[in-house]
Coordinates of C-alpha atoms and ligand atoms in Angstrom, one line a residue:
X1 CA 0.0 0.0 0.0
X2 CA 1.2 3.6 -0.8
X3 CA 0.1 7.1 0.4
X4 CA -1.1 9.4 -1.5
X5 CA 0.0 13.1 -1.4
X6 CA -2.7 15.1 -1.2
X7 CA -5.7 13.7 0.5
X8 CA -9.4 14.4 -0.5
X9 CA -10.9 13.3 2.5
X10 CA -10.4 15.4 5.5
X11 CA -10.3 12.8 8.1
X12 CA -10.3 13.5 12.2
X13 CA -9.8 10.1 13.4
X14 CA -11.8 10.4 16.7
X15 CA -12.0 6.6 17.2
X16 CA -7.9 5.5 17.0
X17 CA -7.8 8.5 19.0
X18 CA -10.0 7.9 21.9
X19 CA -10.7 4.4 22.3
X20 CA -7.3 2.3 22.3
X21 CA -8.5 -1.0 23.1
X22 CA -11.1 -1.4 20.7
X23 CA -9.7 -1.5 17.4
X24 CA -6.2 -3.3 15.8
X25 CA -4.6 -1.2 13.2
X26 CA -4.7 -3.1 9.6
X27 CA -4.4 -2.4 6.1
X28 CA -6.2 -3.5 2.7
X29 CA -5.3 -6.5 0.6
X30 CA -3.8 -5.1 -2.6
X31 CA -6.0 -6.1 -5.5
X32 CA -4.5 -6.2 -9.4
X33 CA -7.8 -4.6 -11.2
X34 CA -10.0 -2.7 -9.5
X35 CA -12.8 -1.4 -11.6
X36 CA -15.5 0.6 -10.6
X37 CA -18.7 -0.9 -10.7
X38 CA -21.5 1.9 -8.7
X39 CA -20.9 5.4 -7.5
X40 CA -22.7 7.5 -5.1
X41 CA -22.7 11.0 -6.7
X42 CA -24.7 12.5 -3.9
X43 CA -23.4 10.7 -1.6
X44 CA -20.1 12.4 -2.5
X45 CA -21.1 15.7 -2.5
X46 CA -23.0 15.7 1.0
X47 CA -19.4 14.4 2.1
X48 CA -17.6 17.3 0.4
X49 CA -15.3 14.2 -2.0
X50 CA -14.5 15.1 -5.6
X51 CA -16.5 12.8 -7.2
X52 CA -14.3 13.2 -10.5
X53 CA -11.1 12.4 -8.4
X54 CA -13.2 9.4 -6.5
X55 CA -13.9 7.7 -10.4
X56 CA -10.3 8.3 -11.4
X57 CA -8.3 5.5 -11.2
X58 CA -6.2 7.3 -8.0
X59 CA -9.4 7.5 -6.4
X60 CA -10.8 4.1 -7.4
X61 CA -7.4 2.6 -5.7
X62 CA -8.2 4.6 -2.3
X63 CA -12.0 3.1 -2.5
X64 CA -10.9 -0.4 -3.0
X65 CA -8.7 0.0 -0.3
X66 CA -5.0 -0.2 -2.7
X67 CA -4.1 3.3 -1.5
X68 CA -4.1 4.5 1.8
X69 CA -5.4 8.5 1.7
X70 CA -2.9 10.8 4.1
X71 CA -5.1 11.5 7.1
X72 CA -6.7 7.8 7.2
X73 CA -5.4 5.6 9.9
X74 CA -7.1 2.1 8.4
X75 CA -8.2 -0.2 11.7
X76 CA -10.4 -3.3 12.6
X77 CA -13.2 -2.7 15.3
X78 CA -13.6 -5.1 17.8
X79 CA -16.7 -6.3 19.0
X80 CA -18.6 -9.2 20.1
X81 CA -22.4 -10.2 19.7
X82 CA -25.0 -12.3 20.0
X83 CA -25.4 -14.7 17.0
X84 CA -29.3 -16.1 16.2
X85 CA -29.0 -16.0 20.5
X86 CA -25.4 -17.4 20.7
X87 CA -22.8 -14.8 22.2
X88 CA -19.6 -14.9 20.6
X89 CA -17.0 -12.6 22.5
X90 CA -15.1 -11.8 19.6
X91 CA -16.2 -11.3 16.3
X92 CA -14.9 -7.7 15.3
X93 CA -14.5 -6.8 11.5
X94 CA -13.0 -9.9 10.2
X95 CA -13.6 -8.6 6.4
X96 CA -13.6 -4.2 6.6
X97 CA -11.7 -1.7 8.0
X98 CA -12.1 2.1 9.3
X99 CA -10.0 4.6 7.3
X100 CA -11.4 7.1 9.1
X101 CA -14.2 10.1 10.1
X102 CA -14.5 13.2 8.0
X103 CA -17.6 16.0 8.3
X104 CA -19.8 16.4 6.1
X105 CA -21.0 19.5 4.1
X106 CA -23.5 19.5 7.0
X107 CA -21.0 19.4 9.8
X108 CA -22.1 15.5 11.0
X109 CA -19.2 13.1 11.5
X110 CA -19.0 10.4 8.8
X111 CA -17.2 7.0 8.8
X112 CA -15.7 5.9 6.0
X113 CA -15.3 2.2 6.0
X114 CA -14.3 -0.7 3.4
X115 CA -15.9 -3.6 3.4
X116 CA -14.3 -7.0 1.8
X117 CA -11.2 -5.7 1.7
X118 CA -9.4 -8.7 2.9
X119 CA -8.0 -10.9 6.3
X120 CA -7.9 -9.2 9.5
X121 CA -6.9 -10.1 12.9
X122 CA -10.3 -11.1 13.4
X123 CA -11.1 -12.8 10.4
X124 CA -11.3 -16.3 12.1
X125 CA -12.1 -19.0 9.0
X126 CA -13.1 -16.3 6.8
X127 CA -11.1 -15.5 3.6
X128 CA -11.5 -11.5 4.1
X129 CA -13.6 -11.2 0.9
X130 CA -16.8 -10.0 -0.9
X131 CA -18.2 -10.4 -3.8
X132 CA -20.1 -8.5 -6.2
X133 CA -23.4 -9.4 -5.6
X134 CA -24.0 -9.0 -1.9
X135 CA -22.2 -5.6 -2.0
X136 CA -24.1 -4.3 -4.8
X137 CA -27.1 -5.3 -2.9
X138 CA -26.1 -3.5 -0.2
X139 CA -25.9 -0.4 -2.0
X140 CA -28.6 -0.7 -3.6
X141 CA -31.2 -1.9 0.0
X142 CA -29.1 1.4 1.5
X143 CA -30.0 4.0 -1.3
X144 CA -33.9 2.7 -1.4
X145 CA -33.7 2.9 2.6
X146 CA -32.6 6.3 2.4
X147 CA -34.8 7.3 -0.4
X148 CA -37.8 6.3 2.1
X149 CA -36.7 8.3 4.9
X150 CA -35.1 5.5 7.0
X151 CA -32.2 6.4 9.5
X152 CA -29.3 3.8 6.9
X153 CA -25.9 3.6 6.4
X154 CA -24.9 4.2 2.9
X155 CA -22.6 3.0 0.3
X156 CA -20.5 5.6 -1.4
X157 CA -19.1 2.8 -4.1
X158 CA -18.6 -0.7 -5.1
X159 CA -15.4 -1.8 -6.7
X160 CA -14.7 -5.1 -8.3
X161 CA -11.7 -6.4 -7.5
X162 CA -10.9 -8.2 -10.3
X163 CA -10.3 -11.1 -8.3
X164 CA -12.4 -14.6 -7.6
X165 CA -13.6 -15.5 -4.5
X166 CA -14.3 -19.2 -3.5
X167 CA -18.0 -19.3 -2.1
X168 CA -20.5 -22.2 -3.5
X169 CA -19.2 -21.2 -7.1
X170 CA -16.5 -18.9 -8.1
X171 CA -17.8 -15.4 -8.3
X172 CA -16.2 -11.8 -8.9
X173 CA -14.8 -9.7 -5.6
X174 CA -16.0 -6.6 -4.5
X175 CA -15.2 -4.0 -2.2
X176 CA -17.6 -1.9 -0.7
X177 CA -17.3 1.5 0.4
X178 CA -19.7 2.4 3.4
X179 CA -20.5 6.0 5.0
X180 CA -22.3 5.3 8.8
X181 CA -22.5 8.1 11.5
X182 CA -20.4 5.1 13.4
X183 CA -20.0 2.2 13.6
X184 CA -20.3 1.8 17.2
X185 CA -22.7 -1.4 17.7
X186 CA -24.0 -3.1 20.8
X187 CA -21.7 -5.6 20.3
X188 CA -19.1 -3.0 20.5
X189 CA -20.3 -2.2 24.4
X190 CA -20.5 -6.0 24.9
X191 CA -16.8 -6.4 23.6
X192 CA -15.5 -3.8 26.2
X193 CA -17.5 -5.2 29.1
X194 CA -15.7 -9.0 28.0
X195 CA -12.6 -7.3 29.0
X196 CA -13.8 -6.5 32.5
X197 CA -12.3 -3.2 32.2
X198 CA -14.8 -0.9 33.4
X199 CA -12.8 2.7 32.3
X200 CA -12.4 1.7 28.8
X201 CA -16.0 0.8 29.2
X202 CA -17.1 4.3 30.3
X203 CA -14.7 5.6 27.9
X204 CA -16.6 4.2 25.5
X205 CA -20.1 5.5 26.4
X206 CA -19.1 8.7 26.5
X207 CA -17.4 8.8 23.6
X208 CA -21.1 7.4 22.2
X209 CA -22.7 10.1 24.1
X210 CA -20.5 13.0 22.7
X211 CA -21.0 11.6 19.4
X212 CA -24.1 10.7 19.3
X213 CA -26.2 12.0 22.1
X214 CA -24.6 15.0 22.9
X215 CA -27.7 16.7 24.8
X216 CA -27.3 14.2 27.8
X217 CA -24.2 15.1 28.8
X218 CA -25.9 17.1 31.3
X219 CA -28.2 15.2 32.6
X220 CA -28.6 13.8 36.3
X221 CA -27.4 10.3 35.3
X222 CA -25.8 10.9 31.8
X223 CA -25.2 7.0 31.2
X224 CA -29.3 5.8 31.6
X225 CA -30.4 9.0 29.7
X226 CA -27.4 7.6 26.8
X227 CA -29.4 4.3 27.6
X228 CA -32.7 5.4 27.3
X229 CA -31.7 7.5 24.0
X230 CA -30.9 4.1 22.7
X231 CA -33.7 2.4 23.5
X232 CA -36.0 5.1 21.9
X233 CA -34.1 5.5 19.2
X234 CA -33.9 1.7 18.1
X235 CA -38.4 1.7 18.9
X236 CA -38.1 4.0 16.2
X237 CA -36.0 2.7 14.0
X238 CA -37.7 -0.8 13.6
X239 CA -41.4 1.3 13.6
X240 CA -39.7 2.4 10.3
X241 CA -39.2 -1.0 9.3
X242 CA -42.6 -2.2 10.2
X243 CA -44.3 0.5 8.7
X244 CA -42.8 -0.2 4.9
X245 CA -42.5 -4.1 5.7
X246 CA -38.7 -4.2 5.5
X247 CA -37.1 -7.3 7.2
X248 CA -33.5 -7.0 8.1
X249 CA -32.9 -10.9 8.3
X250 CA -29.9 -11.1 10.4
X251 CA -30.7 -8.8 14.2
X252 CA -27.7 -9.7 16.2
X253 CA -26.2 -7.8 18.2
X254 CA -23.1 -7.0 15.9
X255 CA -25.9 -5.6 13.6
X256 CA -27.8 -3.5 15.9
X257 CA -26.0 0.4 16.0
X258 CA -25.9 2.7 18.4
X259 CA -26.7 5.8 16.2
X260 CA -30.3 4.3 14.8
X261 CA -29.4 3.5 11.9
X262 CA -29.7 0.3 9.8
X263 CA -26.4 -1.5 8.9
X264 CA -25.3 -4.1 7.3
X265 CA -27.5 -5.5 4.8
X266 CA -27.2 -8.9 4.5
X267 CA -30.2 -11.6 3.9
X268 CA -32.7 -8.6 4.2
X269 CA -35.8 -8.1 2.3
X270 CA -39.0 -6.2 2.0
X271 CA -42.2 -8.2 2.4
X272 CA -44.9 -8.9 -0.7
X273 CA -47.8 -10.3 0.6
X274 CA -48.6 -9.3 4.3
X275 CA -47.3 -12.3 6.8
X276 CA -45.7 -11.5 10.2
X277 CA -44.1 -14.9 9.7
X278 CA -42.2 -13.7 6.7
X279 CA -38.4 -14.8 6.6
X280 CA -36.2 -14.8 4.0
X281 CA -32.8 -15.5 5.2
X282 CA -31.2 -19.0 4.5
X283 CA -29.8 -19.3 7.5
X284 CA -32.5 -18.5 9.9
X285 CA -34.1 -21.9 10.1
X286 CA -35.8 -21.1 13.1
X287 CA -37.8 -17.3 11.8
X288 CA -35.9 -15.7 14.9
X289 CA -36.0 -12.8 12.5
X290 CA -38.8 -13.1 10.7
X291 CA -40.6 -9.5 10.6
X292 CA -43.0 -10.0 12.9
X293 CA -40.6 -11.0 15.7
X294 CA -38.1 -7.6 14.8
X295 CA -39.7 -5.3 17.8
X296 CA -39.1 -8.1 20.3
X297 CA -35.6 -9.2 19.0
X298 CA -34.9 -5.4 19.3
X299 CA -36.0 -5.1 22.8
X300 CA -33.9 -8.2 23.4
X301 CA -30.6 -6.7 21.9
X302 CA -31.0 -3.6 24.3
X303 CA -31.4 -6.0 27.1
X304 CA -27.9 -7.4 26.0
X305 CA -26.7 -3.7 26.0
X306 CA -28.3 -3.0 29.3
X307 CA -26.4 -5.9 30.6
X308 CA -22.7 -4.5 29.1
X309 CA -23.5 -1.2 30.7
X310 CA -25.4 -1.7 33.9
X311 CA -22.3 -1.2 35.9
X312 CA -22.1 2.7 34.6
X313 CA -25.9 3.4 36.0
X314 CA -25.1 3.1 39.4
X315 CA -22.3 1.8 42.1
X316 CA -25.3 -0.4 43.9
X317 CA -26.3 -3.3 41.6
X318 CA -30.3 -3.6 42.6
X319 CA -30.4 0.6 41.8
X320 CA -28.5 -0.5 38.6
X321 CA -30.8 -3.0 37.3
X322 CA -34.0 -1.4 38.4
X323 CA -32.8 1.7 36.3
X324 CA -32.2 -0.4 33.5
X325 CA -35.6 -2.7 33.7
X326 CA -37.5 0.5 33.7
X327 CA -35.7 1.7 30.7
X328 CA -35.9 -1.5 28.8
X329 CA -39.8 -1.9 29.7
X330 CA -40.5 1.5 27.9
X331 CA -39.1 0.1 24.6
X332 CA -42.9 -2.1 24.1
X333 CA -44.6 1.7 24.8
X334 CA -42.4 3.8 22.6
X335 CA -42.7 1.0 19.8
X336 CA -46.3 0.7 20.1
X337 CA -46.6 4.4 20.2
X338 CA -44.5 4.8 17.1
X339 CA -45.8 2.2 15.3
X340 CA -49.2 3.3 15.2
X341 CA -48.3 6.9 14.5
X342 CA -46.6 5.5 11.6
X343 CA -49.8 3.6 10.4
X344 CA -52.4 6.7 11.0
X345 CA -50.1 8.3 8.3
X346 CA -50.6 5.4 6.0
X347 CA -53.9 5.5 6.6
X348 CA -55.1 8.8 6.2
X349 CA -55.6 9.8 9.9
X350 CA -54.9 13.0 10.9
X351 CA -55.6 13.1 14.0
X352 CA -55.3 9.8 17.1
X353 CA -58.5 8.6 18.3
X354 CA -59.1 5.5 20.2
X355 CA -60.1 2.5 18.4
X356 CA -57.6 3.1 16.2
X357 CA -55.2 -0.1 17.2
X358 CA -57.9 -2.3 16.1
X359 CA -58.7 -0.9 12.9
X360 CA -55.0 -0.9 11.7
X361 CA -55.1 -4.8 13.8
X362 CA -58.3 -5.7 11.6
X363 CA -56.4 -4.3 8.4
X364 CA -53.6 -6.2 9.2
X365 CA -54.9 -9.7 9.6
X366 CA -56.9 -9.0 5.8
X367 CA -53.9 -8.9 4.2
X368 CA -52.4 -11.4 5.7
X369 CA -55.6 -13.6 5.5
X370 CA -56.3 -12.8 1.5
X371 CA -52.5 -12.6 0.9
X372 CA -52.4 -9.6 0.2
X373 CA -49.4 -7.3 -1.3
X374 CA -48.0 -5.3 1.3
X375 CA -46.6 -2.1 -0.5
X376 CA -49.6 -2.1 -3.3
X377 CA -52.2 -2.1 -1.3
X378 CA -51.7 1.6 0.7
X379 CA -51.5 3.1 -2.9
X380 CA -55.0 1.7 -4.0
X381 CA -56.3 3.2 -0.8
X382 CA -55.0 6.3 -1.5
X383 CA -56.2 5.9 -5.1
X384 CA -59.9 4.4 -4.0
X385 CA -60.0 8.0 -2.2
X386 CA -59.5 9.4 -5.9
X387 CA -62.6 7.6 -7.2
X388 CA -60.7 4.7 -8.6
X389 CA -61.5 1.3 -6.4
X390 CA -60.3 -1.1 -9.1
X391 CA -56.5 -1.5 -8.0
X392 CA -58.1 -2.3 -4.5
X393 CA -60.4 -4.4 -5.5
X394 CA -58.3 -6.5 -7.7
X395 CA -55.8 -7.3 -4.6
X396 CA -58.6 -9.1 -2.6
X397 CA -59.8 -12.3 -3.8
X398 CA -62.6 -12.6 -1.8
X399 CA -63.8 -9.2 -1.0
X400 CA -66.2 -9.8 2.4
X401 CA -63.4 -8.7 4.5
X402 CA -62.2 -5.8 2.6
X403 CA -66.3 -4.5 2.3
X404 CA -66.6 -4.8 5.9
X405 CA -63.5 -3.0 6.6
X406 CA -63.9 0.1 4.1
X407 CA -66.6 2.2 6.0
X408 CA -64.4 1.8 9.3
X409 CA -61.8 3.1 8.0
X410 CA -64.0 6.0 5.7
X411 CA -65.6 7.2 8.6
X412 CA -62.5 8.1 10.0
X413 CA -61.0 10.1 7.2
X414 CA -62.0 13.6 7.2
X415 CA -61.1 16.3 5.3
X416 CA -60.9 16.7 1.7
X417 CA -60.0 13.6 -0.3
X418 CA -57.6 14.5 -2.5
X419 CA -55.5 16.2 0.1
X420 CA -55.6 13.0 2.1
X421 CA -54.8 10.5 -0.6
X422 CA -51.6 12.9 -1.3
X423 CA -50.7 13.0 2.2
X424 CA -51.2 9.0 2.4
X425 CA -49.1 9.1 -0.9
X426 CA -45.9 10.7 1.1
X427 CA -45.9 8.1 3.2
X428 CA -46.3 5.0 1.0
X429 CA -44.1 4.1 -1.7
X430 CA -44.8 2.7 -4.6
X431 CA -41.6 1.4 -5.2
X432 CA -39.3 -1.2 -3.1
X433 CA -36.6 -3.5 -3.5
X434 CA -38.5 -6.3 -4.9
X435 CA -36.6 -9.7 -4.2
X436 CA -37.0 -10.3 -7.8
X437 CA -35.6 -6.7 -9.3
X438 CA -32.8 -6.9 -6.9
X439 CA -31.8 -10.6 -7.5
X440 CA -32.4 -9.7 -11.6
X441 CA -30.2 -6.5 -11.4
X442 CA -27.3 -8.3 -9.0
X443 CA -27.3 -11.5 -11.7
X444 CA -27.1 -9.3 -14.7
X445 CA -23.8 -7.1 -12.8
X446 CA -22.5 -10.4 -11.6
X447 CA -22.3 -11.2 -15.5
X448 CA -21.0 -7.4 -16.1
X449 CA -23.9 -5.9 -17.5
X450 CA -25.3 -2.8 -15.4
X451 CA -27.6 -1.7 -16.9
X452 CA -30.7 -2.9 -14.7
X453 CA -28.8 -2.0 -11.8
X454 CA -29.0 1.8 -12.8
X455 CA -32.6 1.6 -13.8
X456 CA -33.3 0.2 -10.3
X457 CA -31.6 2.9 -8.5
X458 CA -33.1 5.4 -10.3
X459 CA -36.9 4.0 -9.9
X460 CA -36.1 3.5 -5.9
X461 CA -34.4 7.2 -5.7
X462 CA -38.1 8.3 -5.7
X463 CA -40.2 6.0 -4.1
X464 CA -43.0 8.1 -3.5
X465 CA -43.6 9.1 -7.0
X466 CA -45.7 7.1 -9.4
X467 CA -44.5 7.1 -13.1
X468 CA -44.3 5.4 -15.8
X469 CA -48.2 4.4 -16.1
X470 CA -48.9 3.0 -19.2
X471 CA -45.1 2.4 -19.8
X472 CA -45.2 -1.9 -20.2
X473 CA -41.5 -2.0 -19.5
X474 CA -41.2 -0.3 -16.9
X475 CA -44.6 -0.9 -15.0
X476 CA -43.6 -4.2 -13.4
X477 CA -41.1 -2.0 -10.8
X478 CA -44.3 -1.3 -8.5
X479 CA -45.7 -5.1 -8.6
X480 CA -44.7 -8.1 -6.7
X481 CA -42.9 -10.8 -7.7
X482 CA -44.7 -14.0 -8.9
X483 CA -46.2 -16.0 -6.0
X484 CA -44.0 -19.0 -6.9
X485 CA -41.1 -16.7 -6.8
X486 CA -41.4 -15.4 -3.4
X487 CA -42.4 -18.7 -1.6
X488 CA -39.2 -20.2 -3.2
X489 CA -37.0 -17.0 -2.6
X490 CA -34.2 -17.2 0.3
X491 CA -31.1 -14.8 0.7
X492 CA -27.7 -15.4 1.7
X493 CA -25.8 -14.3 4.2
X494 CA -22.4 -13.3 4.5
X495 CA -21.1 -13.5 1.7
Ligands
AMP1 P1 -22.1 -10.4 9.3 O1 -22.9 -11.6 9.3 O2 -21.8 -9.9 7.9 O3 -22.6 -9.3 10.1 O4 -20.7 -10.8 9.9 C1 -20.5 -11.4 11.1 C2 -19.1 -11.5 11.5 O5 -18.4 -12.4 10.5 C3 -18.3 -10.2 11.4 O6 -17.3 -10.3 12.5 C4 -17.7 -10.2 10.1 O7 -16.5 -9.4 10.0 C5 -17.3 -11.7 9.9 N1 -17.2 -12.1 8.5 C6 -18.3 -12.3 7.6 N2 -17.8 -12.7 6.4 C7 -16.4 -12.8 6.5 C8 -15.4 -13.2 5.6 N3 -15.6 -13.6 4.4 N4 -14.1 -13.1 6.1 C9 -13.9 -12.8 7.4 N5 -14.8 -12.4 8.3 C10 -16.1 -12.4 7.9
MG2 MG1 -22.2 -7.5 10.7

């Protein structure tokens, strides 16, 4: 690895500087052919990067990790986490590095971070790699997430490597670069309480605090206000998730942040037809993380958090735990109460009123009971509203249920109609990351051709937005995959 001269990135390395202990300094495998395969433009600009320096080849060599920028200081985090329930003290990045913070263009603190490019000290079995495919995917699930308004990490680029990676076949390298407000995780708290070394431990919550929560620093008991930020901040997050039927696939600890934003896109999904029993991920025999489960795996996580960090709410233990059981109890409350503020939005309600549980509950079991597409079916509300019924009466087989349900839910929207179906529009996309346009696009750039991976991004950069009626080609972006497809469909993880 070389250094470059003049560096475009204006890193402040708060991390290496504050929390020795927690990282192991590393460096990039060297690749022979790095080729740039996806771009964040926008991305780029909100992080003040020349983007025409970025796609040169002297910037593709810093994003795949052959060049080290002057200002980064490239390290592995450590951390630990719970597995599908199994705790494994060390895990760490095995496959990524930090190069380093910079601020953005509106003065927040940005990581920059490579993934898949190559061994670490805590790469265990793992050869250090990526390829193509799952790091395109998570580009594209962290665009679309962003694009509907979810807190996300992003991807600023893939590049292929040029090289090929041994995983069931042979398939093309990649190395991802991701932008995260950190990438402090609860298994990052959980590695520091492994080492029974309770400054680094504080030193490491109040370096989360100053970063993160900076407005508890004054509080009575700064470490259970940090907690309690958490908490609510992670009942929002999956709310988020509910509301737009995104499953993450893989909630372990090591994949929970502290900043409330999603990471690490791995065997994640969005849901077609409405099941809380959804689950995609190949690997989860059990449906741990199937979507209805996510709220109570989340509130289990911050119990494993609560744990790391009970010792910093108070010198007497029974004060300590109480502290945190109060805390932790809160998350059901704050989900609840988010949830459903979420789903009056979707719905058209303006305003809360007290039955209103049971008429999103009702809704809910509908769809799942006529199978009914998740995404498609808040837009043919929205477009019944409009005097057009026949998109929402197409999605119900059997349409008792649905007749029942209408006048429930018109009595409680008020107000003048086309307003309300535009409000209910600004909340409900009509385009996700289908399973099937993702796995088409990811084939297709797998075999070098990129095309469908641009249209993709470009429908999903505008969720909210309906076009291309009438347009055959492109019409298919709003609809669900095939039935068959999605009851054969799984995703892989780590990879
Ligand atoms: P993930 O499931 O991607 O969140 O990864 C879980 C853990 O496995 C993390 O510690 C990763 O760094 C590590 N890991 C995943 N894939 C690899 C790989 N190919 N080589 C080394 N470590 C890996
Ligand atoms: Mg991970």
């Amino acid at each position: 690895m070389t250094t470059v001269e003049r560096s475009h990135f204006a890193f402040d390395n708060t991390y290496v500087r504050e929390l020795g202990g927690l990282y192991e300094a590393w460096r990039a495998n060297e690749v022979a052919d790095p080729r740039l395969l996806a771009f964040n433009d926008e991305l780029a600009d909100e992080l003040g990067l020349d983007p025409s320096f970025l796609r040169s080849p002297d910037g593709v060599a810093v994003l795949v990790g052959n060049v080290v920028p002057e200002g980064a200081e490239p390290i592995a985090q450590a951390y630990s986490g719970h597995q599908f329930g199994g705790f494994s003290p060390r895990l760490g990045d095995g496959r990524a590095l930090l190069l380093g913070e910079v601020i953005d263009v509106h003065g927040r603190r940005r990581d920059i971070h490579l993934k898949g490019s190559g061994r670490t000290p805590f790469a265990r079995g793992g050869d250090g790699k990526a390829a193509i495919g799952p790091m395109l995917r998570e580009f594209i699930m962290g665009e679309a997430m962003h694009a509907l308004g979810v807190p996300t990490t992003r991807a600023l680029a893939v590049v292929a490597t040029g090289e090929s990676i041994a995983r069931e076949s042979l398939l093309p390298g990649a190395v991802l670069t991701r932008v995260a407000s950190s990438h402090l995780r609860v298994g990052t708290f959980q590695y520091a309480a492994t080492t029974h070394d309770r400054e680094l431990l504080k030193r490491l919550a109040d370096y989360a605090i100053a970063r993160h929560y900076p407005e508890v620093t004054g509080a009575n008991n700064p470490h259970i206000a940090f907690y309690e930020r958490v908490v609510d901040t992670q009942a929002t997050l999956i709310a988020r998730w509910m509301n737009i039927g995104f499953i993450h696939g893989v909630m372990n600890t090591d994949n929970m942040t502290i900043s409330g934003e999603t990471i690490d896109y791995g065997p994640c999904a969005f849901m077609d037809a409405f099941n809380p029993e959804t689950v995609f991920s190949s690997i989860d025999h059990q449906g741990r993380y199937a979507y209805g489960n996510q709220p109570m795996i989340g509130q289990w996580n911050l119990a494993r958090l609560a744990e790391a960090i009970v010792y910093l709410f108070d010198d007497d233990t029974d004060a300590a735990v109480k502290m945190a059981t109060d805390v932790l109890v809160s998350f059901n409350e704050r989900f609840n109460g988010y949830w459903l503020t979420g789903m009056r939005a979707k719905l058209g309600f303006r305003d809360a009123h007290e039955g209103d549980v049971e008429i999103v509950n009702d809704l809910l079991a509908l769809l799942h009971a006529e199978r009914v597409d998740f995404t498609s079916f808040f837009r043919a509300l929205s477009r019944s509203l409009r005097g057009d019924s026949s998109r929402l009466d197409a999605l119900f087989p059997n349409r008792l249920g649905l007749l029942a349900w209408m006048p429930r839910w018109r009595a409680r929207v008020s107000g003048d109609a086309g307003t309300v179906a535009a409000q209910m529009d600004s909340v409900n996309p009509v385009y996700v990351p289908r399973n099937h346009l993702v796995e088409e696009a990811l084939a297709a750039a797998t075999q070098g051709d990129l095309s469908a991976l641009s249209t993709l991004l470009d429908v999903l950069a505008d969720p909210f937005t309906e076009r291309f009626e009438g347009d055959e080609r492109m019409a298919r972006y709003a609809e669900p995959a095939p039935v068959e497809y999605t009851e054969g469909y799984a995703t892989f993880c780590g990879t």
